[in-house]
């Protein structure tokens, strides 16, 4: 991203040293394959630059302290700093917390640690300083195998080996492992059915599905581990998470979208002196930005495939509109997509994050609609004609802008509130919007979550999809510029439709499900919660009943039966009337 003012997240200082050390190791063993493009002192120089960048942002931090909310810039900064001081350890043996911590703290203070399960038990350990990480890595041994050779790339993914049986104990003496996957739907339905109101159900669903603090830390750590390999080529790069991992709408199990940010290199323009000598880097040129993006991702993709432990199933999808490298990071269980030169998506992430923070109802409604759409197969993790989660989120935001009074401002209003420091153009697109949230006037809408959910279904059950488009920049439907069944204007690349892939059949299904769910919600509201008898679970009601695909099918069948019964009744009534009106043959 070239001109985002908020993207300068500092690279922590000693990480540069560690990276340099790891590069030196690589050079020693396999110099010809992966040569270090920069000298050790170049790395140290880049550390100085990053510390300076860190000092530049106090104004924003002060504003945040005042309103008590973190900007996405701060979330990124903190997340990356923590991740750069962390290691990921596979704990095959059952170690006790006490012994494990004692062993780790020989290298320095442990700030935080937690365990999680993903094809085995892993521990994320965050030290108070990067020196501790360097010291721990210094002690780690390189494995040797009898019939196989190791690829000499040292990462911060380690395996804990236990030499004595006394170190292995029962898991009870260890902190509980965190779950990193979302709750199975049946369990979620049961949990929601126990709630007394639909509002409570929507809040409970959000709490059950959203990313945990630990899961977000793990995502930042995966980015940091990948940065170590990208740094081999691009010493000033950063890898940042974007999309639902950080926009506030991420569900446990969602993919990890990553952005390789080379702004540190591209934006480096030393002041040219008025007289005397000056130096310029000699650099290769390419005929287009797209080709540069493709070759960078191709090289990084190969490195991830060949050298980074735990990364499997690497696929280079370089011909896509937004080229990417996809892979699975096995130790975290995360499906990862790495892109570069994708600044607009970073700004969309920032915008969604801002909307989610403006009013708590935004996130609850988005989580509810996303979960509803997922169980009813309107969205899918497989590419196809589905409505994407991103499109669905924009549909919810648009609906909230259309309430009276509106719950969230339009993007144009957010742009009008922007200060001079917020000016931002990415790849020729105006991505300016306000960063000081205190300038956004409070809204006076008092609708409940239950009302909003019902109104959302009604709104889209009757929306003129055939002629109108959804536009969160204006906050008003606009005439469609082309004939795609569903037209959702891309908030920043305004000539693009984010839902171009959606076909008529899927859109019709969405509309029908909105109608049916609105009806079902009305019924549930009238009936209220149906308490379970002792020992049995309460019957699904309210939102819980919307999350059961069978419930919708059952409702359809009931409707059909009812219309059949009504039809039959009308038929027999007409027949009886006809027979009454017939002159009595016998009497004639
Ligand atoms: P999940 O389904 O939970 O992964 O949601 P997501 O928001 O992360 O969506 P996805 O992984 O598909 O895309 C990641 C991010 O890329 C989104 O949050 C957007 O910021 C951006 N994005 C996705 N689709 C589009 C699109 O069609 N156009 C544009 N401009 N940006 C998109
Ligand atoms: Mg995603």
XYZ file of C-alpha atoms and ligand atoms in Angstrom:
621
model
C 0.000 0.000 0.000
C 1.716 3.144 -1.123
C 0.047 6.026 0.561
C -1.830 4.800 3.556
C -0.837 7.160 6.362
C -1.602 4.623 9.042
C 0.332 1.701 7.716
C 3.750 2.431 9.174
C 3.899 -0.298 11.761
C 7.397 -0.519 13.222
C 9.456 -3.622 12.967
C 10.781 -4.365 16.408
C 14.445 -3.749 16.914
C 16.112 -6.982 17.927
C 14.043 -8.925 15.453
C 16.269 -7.391 12.828
C 19.279 -8.843 14.614
C 17.612 -12.235 14.902
C 16.697 -12.170 11.258
C 20.231 -11.231 10.404
C 21.496 -14.111 12.542
C 19.161 -16.536 10.840
C 20.268 -15.195 7.467
C 23.856 -15.750 8.420
C 23.016 -19.337 9.364
C 21.387 -19.835 6.015
C 24.331 -18.388 4.210
C 26.730 -20.618 6.062
C 24.949 -23.778 5.048
C 23.527 -22.971 1.648
C 24.969 -19.728 0.500
C 24.379 -20.248 -3.175
C 20.678 -21.012 -2.811
C 19.549 -18.196 -0.541
C 22.117 -15.487 -0.390
C 21.601 -12.600 1.997
C 20.944 -9.540 -0.148
C 21.792 -7.088 2.617
C 24.702 -6.747 4.993
C 24.311 -7.022 8.752
C 24.711 -3.259 9.288
C 21.920 -2.583 6.759
C 19.614 -4.534 9.046
C 20.714 -2.440 12.017
C 20.034 0.697 10.021
C 16.502 -0.412 9.285
C 15.957 -0.854 13.019
C 16.708 2.846 13.548
C 14.133 3.803 10.932
C 11.451 1.698 12.546
C 12.011 3.083 16.016
C 11.631 6.567 14.514
C 8.324 5.534 12.929
C 7.148 4.331 16.316
C 7.805 7.743 17.817
C 5.703 9.460 15.158
C 2.260 8.309 16.231
C 1.640 9.777 19.733
C -1.189 12.093 18.572
C -3.356 9.180 17.512
C -2.553 7.228 20.679
C -3.598 10.187 22.846
C -6.900 10.474 20.967
C -7.461 6.773 21.578
C -6.726 7.044 25.279
C -9.435 9.730 25.408
C -12.156 7.715 23.715
C -11.043 4.362 25.172
C -11.129 2.574 21.800
C -8.159 1.218 19.902
C -7.618 2.138 16.275
C -6.735 -0.658 13.876
C -3.294 0.945 13.633
C -2.774 0.316 17.361
C -4.174 -3.218 17.141
C -1.638 -3.937 14.386
C 1.224 -2.285 16.215
C 0.596 -4.125 19.491
C -0.142 -7.425 17.769
C 3.047 -7.320 15.729
C 5.215 -6.328 18.662
C 3.837 -9.173 20.780
C 4.246 -11.627 17.906
C 7.849 -10.621 17.277
C 8.615 -11.508 20.922
C 6.877 -14.890 20.682
C 7.685 -18.464 19.755
C 5.454 -21.390 18.849
C 6.335 -24.669 20.544
C 4.969 -28.110 19.793
C 4.632 -29.874 23.156
C 4.464 -33.563 22.363
C 5.065 -34.720 25.926
C 2.711 -33.758 28.729
C 4.776 -31.194 30.545
C 3.634 -29.423 33.666
C 3.237 -25.663 33.547
C 5.671 -25.189 36.374
C 8.545 -27.105 34.807
C 7.898 -25.720 31.358
C 7.857 -22.138 32.603
C 10.944 -22.686 34.732
C 12.762 -23.968 31.678
C 11.631 -21.031 29.511
C 12.313 -18.353 32.092
C 16.012 -19.230 32.062
C 15.985 -17.081 28.927
C 13.987 -14.182 30.354
C 10.556 -13.167 31.636
C 7.573 -14.843 30.027
C 4.857 -12.234 29.496
C 2.070 -14.563 28.412
C 1.621 -18.136 27.304
C -1.239 -20.390 26.331
C -1.783 -23.845 24.903
C -4.014 -24.887 22.070
C -4.788 -28.088 20.177
C -4.201 -28.519 16.448
C -3.097 -32.048 15.541
C -1.211 -32.064 18.849
C -0.650 -29.568 21.608
C 1.098 -26.276 20.919
C 2.158 -23.465 23.206
C 2.373 -19.825 22.195
C 4.975 -18.226 24.442
C 5.438 -14.478 24.509
C 8.617 -13.247 26.155
C 9.005 -9.752 27.582
C 11.915 -9.050 25.244
C 13.284 -10.215 21.930
C 16.668 -10.910 23.523
C 14.987 -13.783 25.374
C 13.761 -15.218 22.071
C 17.259 -14.917 20.602
C 18.701 -16.654 23.681
C 16.131 -19.479 23.461
C 16.856 -19.985 19.763
C 20.581 -19.993 20.450
C 20.054 -23.007 22.720
C 17.799 -24.945 20.325
C 19.398 -27.845 18.461
C 19.152 -28.586 14.755
C 17.569 -32.042 14.309
C 19.444 -34.712 12.441
C 17.866 -37.569 10.528
C 19.460 -40.792 9.355
C 18.043 -40.951 5.830
C 16.940 -37.370 5.235
C 18.588 -33.988 5.052
C 17.217 -30.867 6.748
C 16.592 -27.584 4.975
C 18.688 -25.122 6.946
C 16.076 -22.472 7.733
C 15.686 -21.824 11.445
C 12.309 -20.451 12.421
C 10.555 -19.718 15.703
C 8.517 -22.919 15.403
C 10.144 -25.339 17.837
C 9.542 -28.789 19.316
C 9.818 -29.443 23.022
C 11.778 -32.590 23.770
C 11.691 -34.153 27.194
C 14.717 -36.107 28.344
C 13.394 -37.456 31.625
C 10.161 -39.308 32.377
C 9.626 -37.220 35.527
C 8.964 -34.199 33.277
C 5.922 -35.915 31.821
C 2.816 -35.552 33.934
C -0.911 -35.675 33.677
C -2.586 -32.913 31.656
C -4.533 -31.805 34.747
C -1.417 -30.074 36.030
C -1.405 -27.914 32.953
C -3.398 -24.878 31.880
C -6.401 -25.842 29.709
C -5.878 -25.804 25.957
C -7.737 -23.096 24.070
C -10.160 -24.118 21.404
C -9.406 -22.571 18.022
C -12.447 -23.796 16.129
C -16.024 -22.573 16.130
C -18.744 -24.309 18.137
C -20.596 -27.076 16.250
C -23.961 -25.794 15.031
C -26.052 -28.177 17.164
C -24.248 -27.068 20.303
C -24.714 -23.426 19.325
C -28.436 -23.941 18.707
C -28.809 -25.540 22.157
C -26.925 -22.736 23.793
C -28.996 -20.041 22.091
C -32.249 -21.812 22.916
C -31.508 -21.354 26.604
C -31.508 -17.537 26.226
C -34.658 -15.644 27.128
C -34.711 -12.995 24.397
C -33.638 -12.755 20.767
C -31.372 -9.849 21.716
C -29.578 -12.102 24.209
C -29.361 -14.833 21.571
C -27.641 -12.480 19.141
C -25.142 -11.321 21.758
C -24.482 -14.919 22.851
C -23.916 -15.972 19.233
C -21.404 -13.161 18.748
C -19.570 -14.116 21.934
C -19.466 -17.791 20.965
C -18.262 -17.244 17.381
C -15.896 -14.297 17.512
C -12.132 -14.703 17.503
C -10.633 -15.008 20.959
C -7.750 -12.801 22.055
C -5.501 -15.872 21.874
C -6.612 -16.722 18.361
C -5.804 -13.202 17.198
C -2.366 -13.487 18.841
C -1.796 -16.750 17.012
C -2.695 -15.055 13.708
C -0.213 -12.257 14.338
C 2.404 -14.871 15.241
C 1.895 -16.705 11.927
C 2.398 -13.357 10.120
C 5.547 -12.748 12.147
C 6.940 -16.223 11.342
C 6.369 -15.574 7.645
C 7.947 -12.162 7.901
C 11.172 -13.888 8.973
C 11.413 -15.608 5.570
C 10.230 -12.561 3.588
C 12.895 -10.487 5.381
C 15.556 -12.618 3.727
C 14.743 -10.799 0.478
C 13.050 -7.610 1.626
C 14.682 -6.376 4.802
C 12.165 -3.582 5.374
C 8.982 -5.512 4.716
C 6.174 -6.262 7.122
C 3.442 -8.881 6.954
C 0.125 -7.695 8.307
C -3.144 -9.542 8.772
C -6.205 -8.017 7.107
C -9.809 -9.048 6.402
C -11.821 -10.792 9.085
C -8.758 -11.698 11.207
C -8.634 -8.075 12.334
C -11.739 -6.223 11.086
C -13.817 -7.290 14.109
C -16.079 -9.644 12.128
C -13.871 -12.759 12.184
C -15.347 -16.093 13.226
C -13.177 -18.796 14.801
C -11.828 -20.847 11.910
C -11.908 -18.024 9.327
C -8.977 -17.780 6.938
C -5.908 -15.641 7.582
C -5.515 -12.948 4.910
C -2.016 -11.498 4.918
C -0.516 -8.518 3.195
C 3.191 -8.324 2.405
C 3.841 -4.631 2.861
C 6.882 -3.330 0.982
C 6.078 0.281 1.709
C 9.267 0.513 3.774
C 11.253 -0.008 0.557
C 9.069 1.679 -2.050
C 8.389 4.706 0.123
C 12.090 5.218 0.942
C 12.995 8.500 -0.727
C 16.044 10.112 0.840
C 16.189 13.897 0.444
C 18.340 14.812 -2.552
C 20.942 17.437 -1.571
C 20.882 20.719 -3.515
C 24.547 20.341 -4.524
C 27.301 17.752 -4.379
C 26.965 13.998 -4.762
C 24.007 11.789 -4.036
C 23.491 8.073 -4.342
C 20.649 6.056 -5.700
C 20.042 2.316 -5.538
C 20.409 0.448 -8.795
C 17.249 -1.596 -9.150
C 15.773 -3.895 -11.754
C 12.727 -2.637 -13.604
C 9.625 -4.343 -14.817
C 6.990 -3.254 -17.319
C 4.091 -3.247 -14.811
C 3.242 -3.265 -11.108
C 1.275 -6.453 -11.694
C 4.382 -8.251 -12.969
C 6.349 -7.042 -9.941
C 3.601 -8.355 -7.642
C 3.573 -11.681 -9.460
C 7.344 -12.175 -9.264
C 7.496 -11.203 -5.572
C 4.700 -13.622 -4.685
C 6.217 -16.323 -6.839
C 9.544 -16.120 -4.999
C 7.947 -15.914 -1.546
C 5.610 -18.780 -2.457
C 8.565 -20.966 -3.391
C 10.378 -20.088 -0.161
C 7.301 -20.800 1.953
C 6.890 -24.119 0.174
C 10.527 -25.157 0.424
C 11.754 -23.721 3.700
C 9.086 -22.667 6.169
C 8.253 -25.544 8.525
C 4.548 -26.230 9.001
C 3.432 -24.629 5.701
C 1.858 -27.167 3.347
C -0.286 -27.227 0.201
C 1.263 -24.050 -1.213
C -0.594 -22.785 -4.285
C 0.476 -19.792 -6.317
C -2.596 -18.136 -7.773
C -0.795 -15.426 -9.698
C -3.195 -14.864 -12.586
C -6.116 -13.809 -10.349
C -7.274 -10.166 -10.305
C -5.559 -9.986 -6.950
C -2.600 -12.434 -7.197
C -2.024 -14.497 -4.062
C -0.190 -17.433 -2.531
C -2.440 -19.793 -0.600
C -1.314 -22.463 1.871
C -2.187 -24.186 5.123
C -0.186 -23.387 8.219
C -0.487 -26.747 9.928
C 0.617 -25.887 13.476
C -2.083 -23.220 13.756
C -4.592 -24.992 11.522
C -5.065 -21.720 9.616
C -5.794 -21.469 5.912
C -3.613 -18.590 4.744
C -3.750 -16.233 1.754
C -0.736 -14.004 1.172
C -1.063 -10.985 -1.127
C 0.957 -7.880 -1.792
C 0.198 -4.557 -3.455
C -3.329 -4.857 -2.077
C -3.660 -1.536 -0.273
C -7.350 -1.104 -1.042
C -8.187 -4.280 0.875
C -6.226 -2.926 3.851
C -8.320 0.252 3.740
C -11.562 -1.801 3.459
C -10.436 -3.683 6.563
C -9.879 -0.400 8.401
C -13.302 0.861 7.326
C -15.118 -2.294 8.439
C -13.244 -2.185 11.735
C -14.350 1.423 12.254
C -18.011 0.587 11.548
C -17.850 -2.371 13.934
C -16.510 -0.164 16.721
C -19.077 2.628 16.263
C -22.043 0.751 17.720
C -22.139 -2.696 19.384
C -25.250 -3.619 17.373
C -23.205 -3.586 14.159
C -21.038 -6.558 15.092
C -23.936 -8.525 16.620
C -26.036 -8.111 13.489
C -23.139 -8.957 11.158
C -22.266 -12.101 13.146
C -25.902 -13.158 13.210
C -26.449 -12.617 9.490
C -23.138 -14.299 8.610
C -23.976 -17.370 10.731
C -27.510 -17.514 9.333
C -26.174 -17.297 5.761
C -23.547 -19.963 6.415
C -25.978 -22.547 7.815
C -28.403 -21.936 4.952
C -25.620 -22.259 2.333
C -25.798 -18.713 1.044
C -22.105 -18.287 1.808
C -19.449 -20.951 1.473
C -15.713 -21.386 1.911
C -15.557 -22.910 -1.589
C -15.259 -20.408 -4.455
C -18.457 -20.101 -6.529
C -21.611 -18.067 -7.031
C -22.135 -17.589 -3.268
C -22.472 -14.236 -1.575
C -19.091 -13.629 0.113
C -18.871 -12.682 3.773
C -17.413 -9.349 2.689
C -20.461 -8.646 0.463
C -22.834 -9.754 3.201
C -21.152 -7.429 5.689
C -21.585 -4.519 3.279
C -25.261 -5.443 2.901
C -25.688 -5.254 6.689
C -23.840 -1.918 6.844
C -26.019 -0.532 4.056
C -29.167 -1.650 5.882
C -27.946 0.082 9.062
C -27.326 3.295 7.088
C -30.928 3.102 5.795
C -32.543 2.975 9.249
C -34.380 6.040 10.401
C -32.503 7.550 12.138
C -29.404 5.840 10.684
C -27.233 3.738 12.982
C -23.980 4.323 11.101
C -22.819 7.165 8.815
C -22.225 6.844 5.097
C -18.681 6.607 3.737
C -19.069 10.054 2.160
C -19.921 11.475 5.599
C -16.843 9.781 7.072
C -14.758 11.290 4.259
C -16.162 14.763 4.915
C -15.099 14.468 8.573
C -11.493 13.559 7.643
C -8.654 15.851 8.667
C -5.636 16.771 6.510
C -3.627 13.843 7.959
C -6.292 11.373 6.823
C -5.900 12.125 3.097
C -5.239 8.806 1.411
C -5.124 7.714 -2.207
C -4.345 4.084 -2.992
C -3.693 3.053 -6.593
C -5.585 6.141 -7.759
C -8.627 5.515 -5.538
C -9.756 7.964 -2.886
C -9.587 6.016 0.391
C -9.879 9.011 2.694
C -12.029 8.780 5.803
C -11.841 10.143 9.320
C -9.408 8.573 11.797
C -10.434 10.668 14.821
C -13.616 8.907 15.883
C -14.566 11.623 18.340
C -15.517 13.747 15.303
C -18.273 11.288 14.364
C -21.572 12.557 15.802
C -23.400 10.082 18.054
C -26.574 8.576 16.592
C -29.971 8.463 18.270
C -31.443 5.214 16.935
C -32.661 2.998 19.799
C -33.879 -0.074 17.910
C -33.226 -3.431 19.543
C -31.224 -6.222 17.929
C -34.405 -8.241 17.572
C -36.125 -5.420 15.681
C -33.069 -4.935 13.479
C -32.846 -8.606 12.559
C -36.499 -8.759 11.545
C -36.180 -5.464 9.643
C -33.023 -6.725 7.882
C -34.930 -9.722 6.520
C -37.862 -7.527 5.462
C -35.561 -4.948 3.853
C -33.846 -7.496 1.599
C -36.997 -9.557 1.039
C -38.400 -6.516 -0.774
C -35.258 -4.806 -2.142
C -35.368 -3.938 -5.888
C -32.333 -6.015 -6.792
C -33.321 -5.962 -10.476
C -32.793 -2.207 -10.863
C -30.925 -0.914 -7.825
C -27.429 -1.301 -6.389
C -26.173 -1.217 -2.808
C -23.868 1.695 -2.108
C -22.409 2.367 1.355
C -20.531 5.423 0.085
C -23.793 7.266 -0.554
C -25.916 5.290 1.925
C -28.646 5.166 -0.728
C -29.578 2.653 -3.384
C -28.447 3.748 -6.854
C -29.487 2.638 -10.328
C -27.405 -0.364 -11.378
C -24.745 0.504 -13.979
C -24.878 -3.049 -15.370
C -26.981 -6.162 -15.255
C -25.340 -8.376 -12.595
C -28.142 -9.875 -10.469
C -26.611 -8.446 -7.273
C -24.696 -5.177 -7.530
C -22.772 -4.021 -4.447
C -20.496 -1.135 -5.213
C -16.921 -1.598 -4.021
C -16.541 1.178 -1.403
C -13.181 2.405 -2.726
C -12.804 1.024 -6.258
C -16.163 2.511 -7.113
C -16.399 1.156 -10.662
C -16.318 -2.432 -9.362
C -19.068 -4.711 -8.107
C -17.920 -6.863 -5.156
C -20.692 -9.403 -5.786
C -20.257 -9.896 -9.537
C -19.979 -13.660 -8.992
C -23.509 -14.048 -7.551
C -26.022 -15.632 -9.950
C -29.798 -15.184 -10.184
C -30.571 -18.535 -8.561
C -28.544 -17.743 -5.467
C -29.974 -14.242 -5.177
C -33.512 -15.632 -5.442
C -32.730 -18.153 -2.743
C -31.401 -15.353 -0.532
C -34.594 -13.322 -1.033
C -36.827 -16.347 -0.331
C -34.865 -17.180 2.807
C -35.181 -13.558 3.967
C -38.981 -13.811 3.540
C -39.156 -17.156 5.322
C -36.838 -16.121 8.133
C -38.815 -12.941 8.726
C -41.960 -15.047 9.057
C -40.253 -17.614 11.275
C -38.914 -14.889 13.538
C -42.422 -13.440 13.897
C -43.762 -16.854 14.901
C -40.972 -17.354 17.395
C -41.587 -13.949 18.905
C -45.244 -14.818 19.465
C -44.435 -18.226 20.907
C -41.341 -17.154 22.920
C -38.866 -19.554 24.516
C -40.135 -23.078 25.078
C -38.471 -24.378 28.239
C -37.075 -27.925 28.238
C -38.292 -30.384 30.804
C -35.870 -31.446 33.526
C -32.752 -32.900 31.939
C -33.867 -32.205 28.369
C -32.713 -29.239 26.280
C -35.145 -26.421 25.521
C -36.686 -26.521 22.036
C -34.978 -24.279 19.458
C -36.697 -20.910 19.289
C -36.021 -17.412 17.940
C -32.624 -17.085 16.327
C -31.819 -20.725 17.177
C -34.659 -21.897 14.940
C -33.325 -19.799 12.055
C -29.996 -21.592 12.261
C -31.551 -24.986 11.662
C -31.826 -25.686 7.938
C -34.355 -28.400 8.765
C -36.520 -25.814 10.509
C -36.876 -23.801 7.313
C -37.631 -26.976 5.362
C -40.178 -27.990 7.983
C -41.760 -24.556 7.837
C -41.962 -24.780 4.042
C -43.586 -28.200 4.305
C -46.027 -26.863 6.883
C -46.890 -23.920 4.618
C -47.355 -26.284 1.677
C -49.534 -28.604 3.747
C -51.549 -25.640 4.939
C -52.081 -24.329 1.412
C -52.986 -27.842 0.276
C -55.426 -28.227 3.141
C -56.853 -24.781 2.461
C -57.110 -25.645 -1.248
C -58.853 -28.900 -0.455
C -61.199 -27.158 1.948
C -62.107 -24.482 -0.614
C -62.624 -27.175 -3.230
C -65.001 -29.152 -1.045
C -66.836 -25.946 -0.077
C -67.367 -25.061 -3.738
C -68.500 -28.613 -4.443
C -70.961 -28.520 -1.570
C -72.246 -25.112 -2.716
C -72.603 -26.418 -6.258
C -74.471 -29.465 -5.086
C -76.825 -27.286 -2.989
C -77.550 -25.047 -5.953
C -78.156 -27.997 -8.283
C -81.892 -28.600 -8.808
C -82.857 -31.777 -7.044
C -83.082 -34.335 -9.808
C -85.401 -36.561 -7.944
C -87.797 -33.687 -7.136
C -87.908 -32.356 -10.719
P -13.973 -14.379 5.714
O -14.961 -15.034 4.823
O -14.279 -14.542 7.156
O -12.569 -14.722 5.354
O -14.186 -12.787 5.456
P -13.148 -11.715 4.921
O -13.745 -10.369 5.189
O -11.790 -11.967 5.465
O -13.201 -11.944 3.368
P -12.098 -12.478 2.366
O -11.156 -13.414 3.034
O -12.834 -12.993 1.183
O -11.347 -11.167 1.915
C -10.441 -10.491 2.752
C -10.598 -9.011 2.605
O -10.330 -8.646 1.246
C -11.992 -8.464 2.889
O -12.242 -8.222 4.244
C -11.977 -7.196 2.094
O -11.288 -6.193 2.792
C -11.179 -7.606 0.875
N -12.081 -8.103 -0.180
C -12.673 -9.290 -0.292
N -13.405 -9.386 -1.401
C -13.249 -8.234 -2.032
C -13.743 -7.718 -3.249
O -14.494 -8.339 -4.002
N -13.330 -6.465 -3.556
C -12.517 -5.749 -2.735
N -12.134 -4.539 -3.077
N -12.039 -6.201 -1.604
C -12.397 -7.427 -1.243
Mg -10.730 -13.745 5.060
